[in-house]
Short mmCIF file of C-alpha atoms in Angstrom, two decimals:
data_model
loop_
_atom_site.label_atom_id
_atom_site.label_comp_id
_atom_site.label_asym_id
_atom_site.label_seq_id
_atom_site.Cartn_x
_atom_site.Cartn_y
_atom_site.Cartn_z
CA MET A 17 -43.05 0.82 -41.08
CA ALA A 18 -40.38 2.80 -39.21
CA GLU A 19 -37.69 1.42 -41.53
CA PHE A 20 -39.42 3.09 -44.49
CA GLU A 21 -40.07 6.38 -42.67
CA GLU A 22 -36.67 7.74 -43.68
CA VAL A 23 -37.23 6.64 -47.30
CA ALA A 24 -40.57 8.48 -47.32
CA GLN A 25 -38.96 11.66 -45.94
CA LYS A 26 -35.79 11.63 -48.06
CA SER A 27 -37.59 10.73 -51.29
CA LYS A 28 -39.38 14.11 -51.03
CA LEU A 29 -35.95 15.72 -51.51
CA HIS A 30 -35.54 13.71 -54.74
CA PRO A 31 -39.03 13.92 -56.30
CA LYS A 32 -39.91 12.17 -59.54
CA PRO A 33 -41.18 14.48 -62.31
CA GLU A 34 -44.69 13.30 -63.13
CA GLY A 35 -45.10 11.25 -66.30
CA LEU A 36 -41.36 10.72 -66.90
CA THR A 37 -40.58 7.08 -67.77
CA LEU A 38 -37.12 5.62 -68.34
CA GLN A 39 -35.92 2.12 -69.19
CA TYR A 40 -32.93 0.33 -67.62
CA GLY A 41 -31.00 -1.00 -70.63
CA THR A 42 -27.58 -2.58 -71.28
CA ALA A 43 -25.99 0.72 -70.24
CA GLY A 44 -28.25 1.25 -67.22
CA PHE A 45 -30.25 4.49 -67.21
CA ARG A 46 -29.03 7.27 -69.48
CA THR A 47 -30.58 10.66 -70.27
CA ASN A 48 -30.15 14.39 -69.72
CA ALA A 49 -28.67 14.86 -66.23
CA LYS A 50 -31.46 17.18 -65.07
CA HIS A 51 -33.98 14.27 -65.21
CA LEU A 52 -31.92 11.90 -63.06
CA ASP A 53 -31.96 13.04 -59.42
CA HIS A 54 -34.90 10.80 -58.38
CA ILE A 55 -33.43 7.88 -60.37
CA MET A 56 -30.15 8.10 -58.45
CA PHE A 57 -31.91 8.14 -55.07
CA ARG A 58 -33.95 5.09 -56.08
CA MET A 59 -30.92 3.20 -57.44
CA GLY A 60 -29.35 3.77 -54.01
CA LEU A 61 -32.42 2.05 -52.54
CA LEU A 62 -32.25 -0.79 -55.07
CA ALA A 63 -28.51 -1.37 -54.59
CA THR A 64 -29.14 -1.65 -50.83
CA LEU A 65 -31.83 -4.30 -51.40
CA ARG A 66 -29.56 -6.16 -53.85
CA SER A 67 -26.77 -6.12 -51.25
CA LYS A 68 -29.08 -7.52 -48.55
CA LYS A 69 -30.32 -10.19 -50.97
CA THR A 70 -26.83 -11.32 -52.11
CA LYS A 71 -25.14 -10.69 -48.72
CA SER A 72 -22.41 -8.98 -50.78
CA THR A 73 -21.15 -5.51 -51.70
CA ILE A 74 -22.89 -4.00 -54.76
CA GLY A 75 -21.53 -1.17 -56.95
CA VAL A 76 -23.30 1.92 -58.28
CA MET A 77 -21.50 3.82 -61.05
CA VAL A 78 -22.64 7.32 -62.03
CA THR A 79 -21.66 7.81 -65.69
CA ALA A 80 -23.06 8.16 -69.21
CA SER A 81 -19.96 6.77 -70.93
CA HIS A 82 -19.62 8.13 -74.49
CA ASN A 83 -22.76 10.34 -74.33
CA PRO A 84 -22.46 14.15 -74.48
CA GLU A 85 -21.34 15.99 -71.33
CA GLU A 86 -24.84 17.26 -70.43
CA ASP A 87 -26.15 13.68 -70.12
CA ASN A 88 -25.57 11.35 -67.22
CA GLY A 89 -26.56 7.86 -66.17
CA VAL A 90 -26.21 5.08 -63.64
CA LYS A 91 -25.49 1.36 -63.69
CA LEU A 92 -25.48 -1.27 -60.96
CA ILE A 93 -22.65 -3.77 -60.49
CA ASP A 94 -23.22 -7.28 -59.14
CA PRO A 95 -20.95 -9.07 -56.61
CA MET A 96 -18.34 -10.52 -59.00
CA GLY A 97 -18.01 -7.20 -60.83
CA GLU A 98 -20.44 -8.24 -63.56
CA MET A 99 -23.54 -6.39 -64.78
CA VAL A 100 -26.60 -6.65 -62.55
CA ALA A 101 -28.88 -9.69 -63.05
CA ALA A 102 -31.67 -9.31 -65.65
CA THR A 103 -34.58 -9.61 -63.18
CA TRP A 104 -33.09 -6.75 -61.18
CA GLU A 105 -32.93 -4.62 -64.35
CA GLU A 106 -36.72 -5.00 -64.42
CA TYR A 107 -36.93 -3.97 -60.75
CA ALA A 108 -34.77 -0.93 -61.59
CA THR A 109 -37.25 0.12 -64.29
CA GLN A 110 -40.26 -0.45 -62.01
CA LEU A 111 -38.71 1.50 -59.13
CA ALA A 112 -37.57 4.35 -61.38
CA ASN A 113 -41.01 4.79 -62.92
CA ALA A 114 -43.15 4.45 -59.77
CA GLU A 115 -44.96 7.76 -59.17
CA GLN A 116 -43.96 9.51 -55.95
CA ASP A 117 -46.89 8.24 -53.84
CA HIS A 118 -46.36 4.63 -55.03
CA LEU A 119 -42.63 4.43 -54.28
CA LEU A 120 -42.95 2.58 -50.95
CA ALA A 121 -45.38 0.08 -52.45
CA ALA A 122 -42.93 -0.61 -55.33
CA LEU A 123 -40.10 -1.06 -52.83
CA LYS A 124 -42.10 -3.50 -50.68
CA ASP A 125 -43.12 -5.43 -53.79
CA ILE A 126 -39.44 -6.15 -54.56
CA ILE A 127 -38.73 -7.07 -50.92
CA GLU A 128 -41.61 -9.57 -50.93
CA LYS A 129 -40.84 -11.07 -54.34
CA GLU A 130 -37.18 -11.60 -53.45
CA ASP A 131 -37.89 -12.57 -49.82
CA ILE A 132 -35.30 -10.06 -48.57
CA SER A 133 -34.48 -9.94 -44.86
CA MET A 134 -34.36 -6.22 -44.04
CA SER A 135 -32.27 -6.91 -40.91
CA GLU A 136 -29.40 -8.09 -43.16
CA ALA A 137 -26.45 -5.65 -43.40
CA ALA A 138 -25.89 -3.81 -46.70
CA SER A 139 -22.74 -2.45 -48.33
CA VAL A 140 -22.60 -0.31 -51.48
CA TYR A 141 -19.54 1.02 -53.37
CA ILE A 142 -20.12 4.22 -55.34
CA GLY A 143 -18.05 5.84 -58.11
CA ARG A 144 -18.54 8.65 -60.59
CA ASP A 145 -17.07 10.11 -63.77
CA THR A 146 -15.94 13.71 -64.40
CA ARG A 147 -19.24 15.18 -65.66
CA PRO A 148 -20.26 18.43 -63.91
CA SER A 149 -23.50 16.75 -62.75
CA SER A 150 -21.88 13.60 -61.32
CA ALA A 151 -21.04 14.85 -57.81
CA ALA A 152 -24.61 15.92 -56.96
CA LEU A 153 -26.08 12.78 -58.55
CA SER A 154 -23.78 10.45 -56.60
CA GLN A 155 -24.87 12.28 -53.42
CA ALA A 156 -28.46 11.30 -54.29
CA VAL A 157 -27.32 7.63 -54.50
CA LEU A 158 -25.68 7.96 -51.06
CA ASP A 159 -28.96 9.39 -49.70
CA GLY A 160 -30.85 6.37 -51.05
CA VAL A 161 -28.46 3.87 -49.45
CA SER A 162 -28.39 5.61 -46.08
CA SER A 163 -32.19 5.91 -45.92
CA LEU A 164 -32.36 2.08 -45.84
CA GLY A 165 -29.50 1.87 -43.33
CA GLY A 166 -26.84 0.67 -45.81
CA LYS A 167 -23.11 1.35 -45.43
CA THR A 168 -21.32 3.10 -48.30
CA HIS A 169 -17.78 3.54 -49.58
CA ASP A 170 -17.57 6.51 -51.92
CA TYR A 171 -14.60 6.10 -54.29
CA GLY A 172 -15.27 9.50 -55.85
CA LEU A 173 -13.72 9.86 -59.32
CA VAL A 174 -13.01 6.42 -60.84
CA SER A 175 -13.38 4.82 -64.26
CA THR A 176 -16.30 2.41 -64.66
CA PRO A 177 -13.99 -0.66 -64.90
CA GLN A 178 -12.14 0.43 -61.76
CA LEU A 179 -15.38 0.34 -59.76
CA HIS A 180 -16.21 -3.12 -61.20
CA TYR A 181 -12.72 -4.22 -60.10
CA MET A 182 -13.19 -2.81 -56.55
CA VAL A 183 -16.51 -4.65 -56.11
CA CYS A 184 -14.94 -7.95 -57.25
CA CYS A 185 -11.90 -7.47 -54.96
CA CYS A 186 -14.18 -6.83 -51.99
CA ASN A 187 -16.41 -9.85 -52.58
CA THR A 188 -13.49 -12.23 -53.21
CA LYS A 189 -11.96 -11.12 -49.87
CA GLY A 190 -8.94 -9.72 -51.73
CA ARG A 191 -8.21 -12.81 -53.82
CA TYR A 192 -8.76 -10.81 -57.02
CA GLY A 193 -6.70 -7.89 -55.71
CA SER A 194 -6.75 -5.02 -53.25
CA ALA A 195 -9.91 -2.86 -53.43
CA THR A 196 -8.01 0.44 -53.71
CA LEU A 197 -6.81 2.54 -56.63
CA GLU A 198 -3.23 1.94 -55.49
CA GLY A 199 -3.98 -1.82 -55.52
CA TYR A 200 -5.38 -1.60 -59.05
CA TYR A 201 -2.34 0.31 -60.35
CA GLN A 202 0.09 -2.03 -58.57
CA LYS A 203 -1.53 -5.20 -59.93
CA LEU A 204 -1.69 -3.98 -63.54
CA SER A 205 1.70 -2.28 -63.64
CA GLN A 206 3.55 -5.23 -62.08
CA ALA A 207 2.05 -7.65 -64.62
CA PHE A 208 2.82 -5.23 -67.48
CA LEU A 209 6.44 -4.69 -66.39
CA GLN A 210 6.95 -8.46 -65.97
CA LEU A 211 5.71 -9.00 -69.52
CA THR A 212 7.75 -6.25 -71.17
CA HIS A 213 11.04 -5.94 -69.25
CA ASN A 214 12.64 -8.96 -70.97
CA VAL A 215 11.86 -7.74 -74.48
CA PRO A 216 15.25 -6.99 -76.11
CA ASN A 217 16.27 -3.79 -77.92
CA ARG A 218 13.05 -1.77 -77.55
CA THR A 219 13.61 1.80 -78.72
CA ASP A 220 11.97 4.89 -77.22
CA ASP A 221 9.94 5.16 -80.45
CA GLN A 222 8.55 1.66 -79.88
CA LYS A 223 7.66 2.57 -76.30
CA ARG A 224 5.82 5.73 -77.35
CA LEU A 225 2.02 5.76 -77.53
CA LEU A 226 -0.31 8.67 -78.30
CA LEU A 227 -3.46 8.52 -76.18
CA ASP A 228 -6.71 10.47 -76.59
CA GLY A 229 -8.37 10.53 -73.15
CA ALA A 230 -11.75 11.81 -74.47
CA ASN A 231 -11.50 14.65 -71.89
CA GLY A 232 -12.86 12.09 -69.42
CA ILE A 233 -12.07 10.03 -66.37
CA GLY A 234 -9.67 7.77 -68.30
CA ALA A 235 -7.28 10.70 -68.84
CA LEU A 236 -7.28 11.46 -65.11
CA LYS A 237 -6.59 7.82 -64.20
CA MET A 238 -3.84 7.47 -66.83
CA LYS A 239 -2.00 10.34 -65.15
CA GLU A 240 -2.15 8.39 -61.88
CA LEU A 241 -0.97 5.14 -63.52
CA GLU A 242 1.79 6.77 -65.61
CA PRO A 243 4.56 6.80 -62.93
CA PHE A 244 4.10 3.03 -62.39
CA ILE A 245 4.76 2.12 -66.06
CA ARG A 246 6.99 4.96 -67.28
CA SER A 247 10.08 2.75 -67.77
CA GLU A 248 8.33 0.59 -70.40
CA LEU A 249 5.63 2.84 -71.89
CA GLN A 250 5.79 6.55 -72.66
CA VAL A 251 2.24 7.80 -73.00
CA VAL A 252 1.67 11.14 -74.74
CA LEU A 253 -1.74 12.23 -73.45
CA SER A 254 -4.12 14.49 -75.43
CA ASN A 255 -7.68 15.56 -74.57
CA ASP A 256 -6.79 15.21 -70.90
CA GLY A 257 -9.81 17.14 -69.62
CA SER A 258 -7.92 20.32 -68.75
CA SER A 259 -9.66 22.39 -71.44
CA GLY A 260 -11.85 20.39 -73.85
CA LYS A 261 -15.39 19.09 -73.43
CA LEU A 262 -16.03 15.42 -72.59
CA ASN A 263 -16.42 13.23 -75.74
CA HIS A 264 -16.65 16.32 -77.97
CA LEU A 265 -14.88 15.59 -81.29
CA CYS A 266 -12.77 13.00 -79.47
CA GLY A 267 -12.95 9.60 -77.78
CA ALA A 268 -13.27 6.03 -79.04
CA ASP A 269 -16.86 6.38 -80.26
CA TYR A 270 -16.07 9.50 -82.31
CA VAL A 271 -13.03 7.84 -83.93
CA LYS A 272 -14.93 4.61 -84.70
CA VAL A 273 -17.98 6.34 -86.19
CA GLN A 274 -16.18 9.15 -88.05
CA GLN A 275 -13.25 6.96 -89.14
CA LYS A 276 -10.82 9.80 -88.48
CA ALA A 277 -8.41 11.01 -85.82
CA PRO A 278 -9.82 12.99 -82.89
CA GLN A 279 -9.20 16.71 -82.57
CA GLY A 280 -6.21 17.65 -80.46
CA VAL A 281 -4.03 14.68 -81.51
CA SER A 282 -1.14 15.38 -83.88
CA MET A 283 -0.10 12.06 -85.37
CA GLY A 284 3.11 11.41 -87.25
CA VAL A 285 3.15 8.83 -90.08
CA GLY A 286 2.86 5.30 -88.66
CA GLU A 287 2.61 6.50 -85.04
CA ARG A 288 0.60 4.25 -82.72
CA CYS A 289 -2.45 6.05 -81.32
CA CYS A 290 -5.43 4.97 -79.24
CA SER A 291 -8.62 6.53 -77.86
CA PHE A 292 -10.59 5.77 -74.69
CA ASP A 293 -14.29 6.53 -74.41
CA GLY A 294 -15.76 8.81 -71.71
CA ASP A 295 -15.77 6.28 -68.86
CA ALA A 296 -12.73 4.30 -70.08
CA ASP A 297 -14.40 0.95 -70.80
CA ARG A 298 -13.72 1.04 -74.58
CA ILE A 299 -10.57 1.45 -76.63
CA VAL A 300 -9.70 1.65 -80.33
CA TYR A 301 -6.29 2.01 -82.02
CA TYR A 302 -5.42 3.82 -85.25
CA TYR A 303 -2.60 5.32 -87.34
CA THR A 304 -2.04 7.12 -90.65
CA ASP A 305 0.14 5.60 -93.36
CA SER A 306 2.67 7.27 -95.67
CA LYS A 307 -0.13 8.21 -98.09
CA ASN A 308 -1.92 9.99 -95.19
CA CYS A 309 -4.62 7.31 -95.22
CA PHE A 310 -6.35 6.69 -91.84
CA HIS A 311 -6.43 3.10 -90.51
CA LEU A 312 -8.69 2.03 -87.62
CA LEU A 313 -7.99 -1.08 -85.52
CA ASP A 314 -11.28 -1.84 -83.77
CA GLY A 315 -12.52 -4.55 -81.40
CA ASP A 316 -12.24 -7.28 -84.07
CA LYS A 317 -8.54 -6.50 -84.60
CA ILE A 318 -7.96 -6.37 -80.81
CA ALA A 319 -9.66 -9.75 -80.25
CA THR A 320 -7.58 -11.26 -83.07
CA LEU A 321 -4.29 -9.94 -81.68
CA ILE A 322 -4.95 -11.12 -78.13
CA SER A 323 -6.50 -14.51 -78.95
CA THR A 324 -3.73 -15.55 -81.36
CA PHE A 325 -1.09 -14.48 -78.78
CA LEU A 326 -2.79 -16.61 -76.11
CA LYS A 327 -3.11 -19.58 -78.46
CA GLU A 328 0.62 -19.46 -79.30
CA LEU A 329 1.55 -19.28 -75.60
CA LEU A 330 -0.68 -22.26 -74.76
CA THR A 331 1.04 -24.29 -77.51
CA GLN A 332 4.51 -23.31 -76.20
CA ALA A 333 3.45 -24.11 -72.62
CA GLY A 334 2.03 -27.49 -73.70
CA LEU A 335 -1.32 -26.71 -72.09
CA ASN A 336 -4.40 -28.32 -73.61
CA LEU A 337 -6.82 -25.41 -73.13
CA GLN A 338 -9.28 -24.06 -75.68
CA VAL A 339 -9.22 -20.39 -76.68
CA ALA A 340 -12.41 -19.12 -78.29
CA VAL A 341 -13.34 -15.72 -79.69
CA VAL A 342 -16.94 -14.63 -79.13
CA GLN A 343 -18.25 -12.27 -81.82
CA THR A 344 -21.55 -10.72 -82.85
CA ALA A 345 -23.00 -10.53 -86.36
CA TYR A 346 -21.27 -7.13 -86.70
CA ALA A 347 -17.77 -8.67 -86.60
CA ASN A 348 -16.05 -8.23 -89.94
CA GLY A 349 -16.18 -11.40 -92.06
CA SER A 350 -12.42 -11.19 -92.67
CA SER A 351 -11.68 -11.49 -88.95
CA THR A 352 -13.91 -14.56 -88.62
CA ARG A 353 -12.29 -16.23 -91.64
CA TYR A 354 -8.75 -15.43 -90.43
CA LEU A 355 -9.41 -16.81 -86.94
CA GLU A 356 -11.15 -19.99 -88.09
CA ASP A 357 -9.21 -20.85 -91.27
CA VAL A 358 -5.69 -19.55 -90.59
CA MET A 359 -5.26 -19.57 -86.81
CA LYS A 360 -7.68 -22.46 -86.10
CA VAL A 361 -9.22 -20.53 -83.21
CA ALA A 362 -12.81 -21.41 -82.32
CA VAL A 363 -15.29 -18.61 -83.08
CA CYS A 364 -18.74 -18.39 -81.52
CA CYS A 365 -21.38 -15.87 -82.63
CA THR A 366 -23.91 -14.46 -80.18
CA LYS A 367 -26.55 -11.72 -79.98
CA THR A 368 -25.42 -8.08 -79.84
CA GLY A 369 -24.76 -6.71 -76.35
CA VAL A 370 -21.94 -7.11 -73.83
CA LYS A 371 -24.06 -9.26 -71.56
CA HIS A 372 -24.52 -11.95 -74.24
CA LEU A 373 -20.83 -11.87 -75.16
CA HIS A 374 -19.66 -12.11 -71.54
CA HIS A 375 -22.02 -15.02 -70.87
CA ALA A 376 -20.87 -16.94 -73.98
CA ALA A 377 -17.18 -16.34 -73.15
CA GLN A 378 -17.69 -18.05 -69.76
CA GLU A 379 -18.33 -21.35 -71.58
CA TYR A 380 -14.67 -21.76 -72.63
CA ASP A 381 -11.30 -22.33 -70.91
CA ILE A 382 -10.33 -18.93 -72.27
CA GLY A 383 -13.00 -16.73 -73.83
CA VAL A 384 -12.00 -13.56 -75.68
CA TYR A 385 -14.73 -11.09 -76.56
CA PHE A 386 -14.66 -7.59 -78.03
CA GLU A 387 -17.47 -5.66 -79.63
CA ALA A 388 -16.42 -3.80 -82.78
CA ASN A 389 -16.69 -0.55 -80.75
CA GLY A 390 -13.69 -1.62 -78.65
CA HIS A 391 -15.46 -2.85 -75.51
CA GLY A 392 -14.24 -6.25 -74.38
CA THR A 393 -12.04 -8.43 -72.21
CA VAL A 394 -10.75 -11.99 -71.74
CA LEU A 395 -12.23 -14.52 -69.30
CA PHE A 396 -10.13 -17.38 -67.89
CA SER A 397 -11.94 -20.32 -66.27
CA LYS A 398 -10.88 -21.30 -62.73
CA ALA A 399 -9.50 -24.57 -64.13
CA ALA A 400 -7.44 -22.73 -66.76
CA GLN A 401 -5.98 -20.35 -64.18
CA LYS A 402 -5.13 -23.29 -61.90
CA GLN A 403 -3.29 -25.14 -64.69
CA ILE A 404 -1.27 -22.02 -65.57
CA VAL A 405 -0.24 -21.36 -61.95
CA GLU A 406 0.69 -25.02 -61.37
CA LEU A 407 2.90 -25.05 -64.47
CA VAL A 408 4.72 -21.89 -63.30
CA LYS A 409 5.48 -23.62 -59.97
CA ASP A 410 6.46 -27.00 -61.49
CA SER A 411 10.23 -27.47 -61.15
CA ASN A 412 10.31 -30.39 -63.67
CA VAL A 413 9.34 -28.25 -66.65
CA ASN A 414 11.75 -27.12 -69.39
CA ASP A 415 12.61 -23.44 -69.84
CA GLU A 416 10.45 -22.84 -72.92
CA ARG A 417 7.30 -24.19 -71.25
CA LYS A 418 8.05 -22.33 -68.02
CA HIS A 419 8.66 -19.03 -69.87
CA ALA A 420 5.35 -19.37 -71.77
CA ALA A 421 3.52 -20.22 -68.52
CA LYS A 422 4.93 -17.11 -66.82
CA LEU A 423 3.83 -14.94 -69.75
CA LEU A 424 0.35 -16.47 -69.47
CA GLU A 425 0.24 -15.88 -65.70
CA ASN A 426 1.16 -12.21 -66.11
CA THR A 427 -1.37 -11.80 -68.94
CA VAL A 428 -4.08 -13.17 -66.63
CA ASN A 429 -3.06 -10.61 -63.98
CA LEU A 430 -3.00 -7.76 -66.51
CA ILE A 431 -6.56 -8.36 -67.72
CA ASN A 432 -9.56 -6.95 -65.85
CA GLN A 433 -11.86 -9.96 -66.17
CA THR A 434 -14.89 -8.21 -64.67
CA VAL A 435 -15.61 -5.96 -67.66
CA GLY A 436 -14.06 -4.21 -70.67
CA ASP A 437 -11.35 -1.87 -69.32
CA ALA A 438 -9.58 0.54 -71.69
CA ILE A 439 -6.52 0.94 -69.42
CA SER A 440 -6.05 -2.80 -68.92
CA ASP A 441 -6.77 -3.60 -72.61
CA MET A 442 -4.28 -0.93 -73.71
CA LEU A 443 -1.54 -2.46 -71.53
CA VAL A 444 -2.29 -5.96 -72.86
CA ILE A 445 -2.10 -4.74 -76.48
CA GLU A 446 1.14 -2.84 -75.79
CA ALA A 447 2.68 -5.91 -74.14
CA VAL A 448 1.68 -8.24 -77.01
CA LEU A 449 3.05 -5.86 -79.66
CA ALA A 450 6.32 -5.54 -77.70
CA ILE A 451 6.75 -9.30 -77.14
CA ARG A 452 6.01 -10.06 -80.80
CA GLY A 453 8.12 -7.14 -82.05
CA MET A 454 5.19 -5.86 -84.12
CA SER A 455 4.45 -2.33 -85.28
CA VAL A 456 0.88 -1.08 -85.47
CA GLN A 457 1.08 -1.58 -89.28
CA ASP A 458 2.18 -5.22 -88.83
CA TRP A 459 -0.82 -5.75 -86.58
CA ASP A 460 -3.19 -4.06 -89.03
CA GLU A 461 -1.95 -6.24 -91.90
CA ILE A 462 -2.80 -9.56 -90.17
CA TYR A 463 -5.97 -9.44 -92.27
CA THR A 464 -7.80 -6.80 -94.35
CA ASP A 465 -11.32 -5.84 -93.36
CA LEU A 466 -14.04 -6.38 -95.95
CA PRO A 467 -15.65 -3.05 -96.91
CA ASN A 468 -18.94 -2.62 -95.04
CA ARG A 469 -21.81 -0.20 -94.55
CA GLN A 470 -24.34 0.29 -91.74
CA LEU A 471 -27.67 2.05 -92.36
CA LYS A 472 -30.85 2.74 -90.40
CA VAL A 473 -34.44 2.46 -91.66
CA THR A 474 -37.25 4.12 -89.69
CA VAL A 475 -40.28 1.84 -89.26
CA SER A 476 -43.63 2.30 -87.54
CA ASP A 477 -42.99 -0.63 -85.15
CA ARG A 478 -39.58 -2.29 -84.77
CA ARG A 479 -41.20 -5.38 -83.19
CA VAL A 480 -42.34 -6.64 -86.61
CA ILE A 481 -38.74 -7.83 -87.11
CA ASN A 482 -37.81 -11.02 -85.29
CA THR A 483 -34.42 -12.67 -85.75
CA THR A 484 -32.71 -16.00 -85.13
CA ASP A 485 -29.17 -17.48 -85.48
CA ALA A 486 -27.55 -14.78 -83.27
CA GLU A 487 -29.49 -12.06 -85.13
CA ARG A 488 -28.04 -13.09 -88.50
CA ARG A 489 -31.39 -14.16 -90.04
CA ALA A 490 -34.83 -12.53 -89.99
CA VAL A 491 -37.78 -14.81 -89.19
CA THR A 492 -40.44 -12.11 -89.67
CA PRO A 493 -41.84 -10.32 -91.61
CA GLU A 494 -42.43 -13.06 -94.16
CA GLY A 495 -40.37 -12.76 -97.31
CA LEU A 496 -37.73 -10.42 -95.88
CA GLN A 497 -34.99 -13.02 -95.37
CA ASP A 498 -35.63 -14.49 -98.84
CA ALA A 499 -35.25 -10.99 -100.27
CA ILE A 500 -31.97 -10.44 -98.38
CA ASP A 501 -30.63 -13.85 -99.50
CA SER A 502 -31.27 -13.12 -103.17
CA LEU A 503 -29.72 -9.63 -102.93
CA VAL A 504 -26.58 -11.00 -101.22
CA LYS A 505 -26.08 -13.50 -104.08
CA LYS A 506 -25.47 -10.61 -106.49
CA TYR A 507 -22.22 -9.59 -104.76
CA LYS A 508 -18.86 -11.23 -104.06
CA ASN A 509 -17.83 -12.20 -100.45
CA ALA A 510 -21.08 -10.58 -99.38
CA ARG A 511 -23.38 -10.91 -96.41
CA SER A 512 -26.09 -8.75 -94.90
CA PHE A 513 -28.41 -8.88 -91.90
CA VAL A 514 -31.04 -6.67 -90.27
CA ARG A 515 -32.00 -6.32 -86.61
CA PRO A 516 -34.38 -4.07 -84.69
CA SER A 517 -32.83 -1.33 -82.54
CA GLY A 518 -33.11 -1.91 -78.80
CA THR A 519 -34.12 1.68 -78.11
CA GLU A 520 -35.96 3.28 -81.03
CA ASP A 521 -38.29 2.38 -83.92
CA VAL A 522 -35.54 1.83 -86.44
CA VAL A 523 -34.14 -1.26 -88.11
CA ARG A 524 -30.35 -1.49 -88.38
CA VAL A 525 -28.96 -2.78 -91.67
CA TYR A 526 -25.44 -4.20 -92.04
CA ALA A 527 -23.83 -5.21 -95.33
CA GLU A 528 -20.35 -6.21 -96.44
CA ALA A 529 -18.91 -7.11 -99.83
CA ASP A 530 -15.58 -7.24 -101.66
CA THR A 531 -15.73 -3.54 -102.63
CA GLN A 532 -17.03 -0.45 -100.82
CA GLU A 533 -19.32 0.32 -103.75
CA GLY A 534 -20.76 -3.20 -103.54
CA ALA A 535 -21.27 -2.95 -99.75
CA ASP A 536 -22.99 0.44 -100.19
CA ARG A 537 -25.27 -0.85 -102.96
CA LEU A 538 -26.17 -4.00 -101.02
CA ALA A 539 -26.92 -2.00 -97.85
CA HIS A 540 -29.20 0.32 -99.84
CA GLU A 541 -31.04 -2.55 -101.56
CA VAL A 542 -31.60 -4.34 -98.25
CA SER A 543 -32.83 -1.03 -96.75
CA LEU A 544 -35.39 -0.80 -99.55
CA ALA A 545 -36.56 -4.36 -98.82
CA VAL A 546 -36.93 -3.50 -95.11
CA HIS A 547 -38.83 -0.30 -95.93
CA ARG A 548 -41.24 -2.17 -98.24
CA LEU A 549 -41.76 -5.33 -96.16
CA ALA A 550 -41.43 -4.10 -92.56
CA GLY A 551 -43.59 -0.98 -92.53
CA GLY A 552 -41.09 1.77 -93.41
CA VAL A 553 -42.00 5.33 -92.47
CA GLY A 554 -41.58 8.30 -94.85
CA ASP A 555 -39.77 8.26 -98.18
CA GLU A 556 -37.94 5.20 -99.45
CA PRO A 557 -34.20 5.16 -98.61
CA LYS A 558 -32.12 7.03 -101.21
CA PRO A 559 -29.04 5.43 -102.82
CA LEU A 560 -25.71 6.41 -101.22
CA HIS A 561 -24.13 7.32 -104.56
#
């Protein structure tokens, strides 16, 4: 019992408010920062147990990503830099919601179920974003780890993807890279400079990029990276955190949802701009054209640019490896058609959520995945990486194949394969545009998005909706899918699907068609069908026009 004595004492300093229950979701725990002190202490405990169980270093990141500044959150990182295993998400919820006098019992329950040897050493890496509450909350995590005798390394202010990277570097004994910020900047900048320094006749205008840092950690880290890449990329940073509020009227989520430029960014016609989100794991690009019309290049456009670049390089290198793009039902139909019909790239559709995308991408030689919101990365199988490296070293290979292989090798090194990373993704996009000699308009014109509309319908119980075929078809309630099918037939190039929200009693409706008016009408008609057949609450949805 002595080993839990310190937990019993220290947990009194981080008491749980009675009756408060929180759920560990895709993004970990997230809520108003003042409700999180006990959660942080307990996630320190859980990370220590996970470390003992896996005999590896585990990460704990204190952040609430694109949420408002007064919120905070926490997520756990598994040994290879991936999200924590699903069963441990359940343990996180159990531990977080155990009332104060049941905490030790909940802890012992996990130890017994997982058969954890408490004499095993434990190591936990901790990072935090720039929110005012983050320093005190990460101290609570440190308290949790130390009360079970774990060792910690506190990285202080880092982006979420940087902490994922550090954990992976540590557990691969440095094979993935050096587990320091300097190591991260060196690895990425060297790969980026190798990719771009041979590109002929690049002007300063082509090297210029406007970046909205969302007044978050990404802005801080870009300032640290900037000296490493200055010769090939001139970043003009706005919303750098010196005066504005985190995610307020800026950041990737704001730009994606509002379909307009963030405050604080003055864009010239055709200038390339991008936005990070609050913890720098998402990125979107955008520009305004000569008619002052705003154009957004989201995750679908990013996945298309990167996957087609990789496919061309594989062809030039003579490597027989399959590139696949993993999408969700929300991917624009135009992107799917362009990839499959024009570029002959395999496309796989999976359920919404990074975890599902990441898992599906692991099934291919090279798996590219991006959610529409700009979160994504590229995964290279061990076999694919081996073939690329061997080709680079092969002295019997002609110059064209060798050049393509070197470009592939540097692209592998530039990508953070552990998780979506706005800094890494930005450098990949910039390198691809430079190598191909493309402007942001050229990239945007690869294909034209079908007009679409997303709506929400409040229902009394979201569980009445069950879906199949990667959430593209509704199985229950009876009659709903038939209704959707007959509504879709009325419009050209149309499709629509509905899925229950993961967090609230609403049903999300998506529709696309050949015109915006058609997409809006279809979305409204499907919303009406949901309201009538799935237990809608309140008045029927009103038409958009």
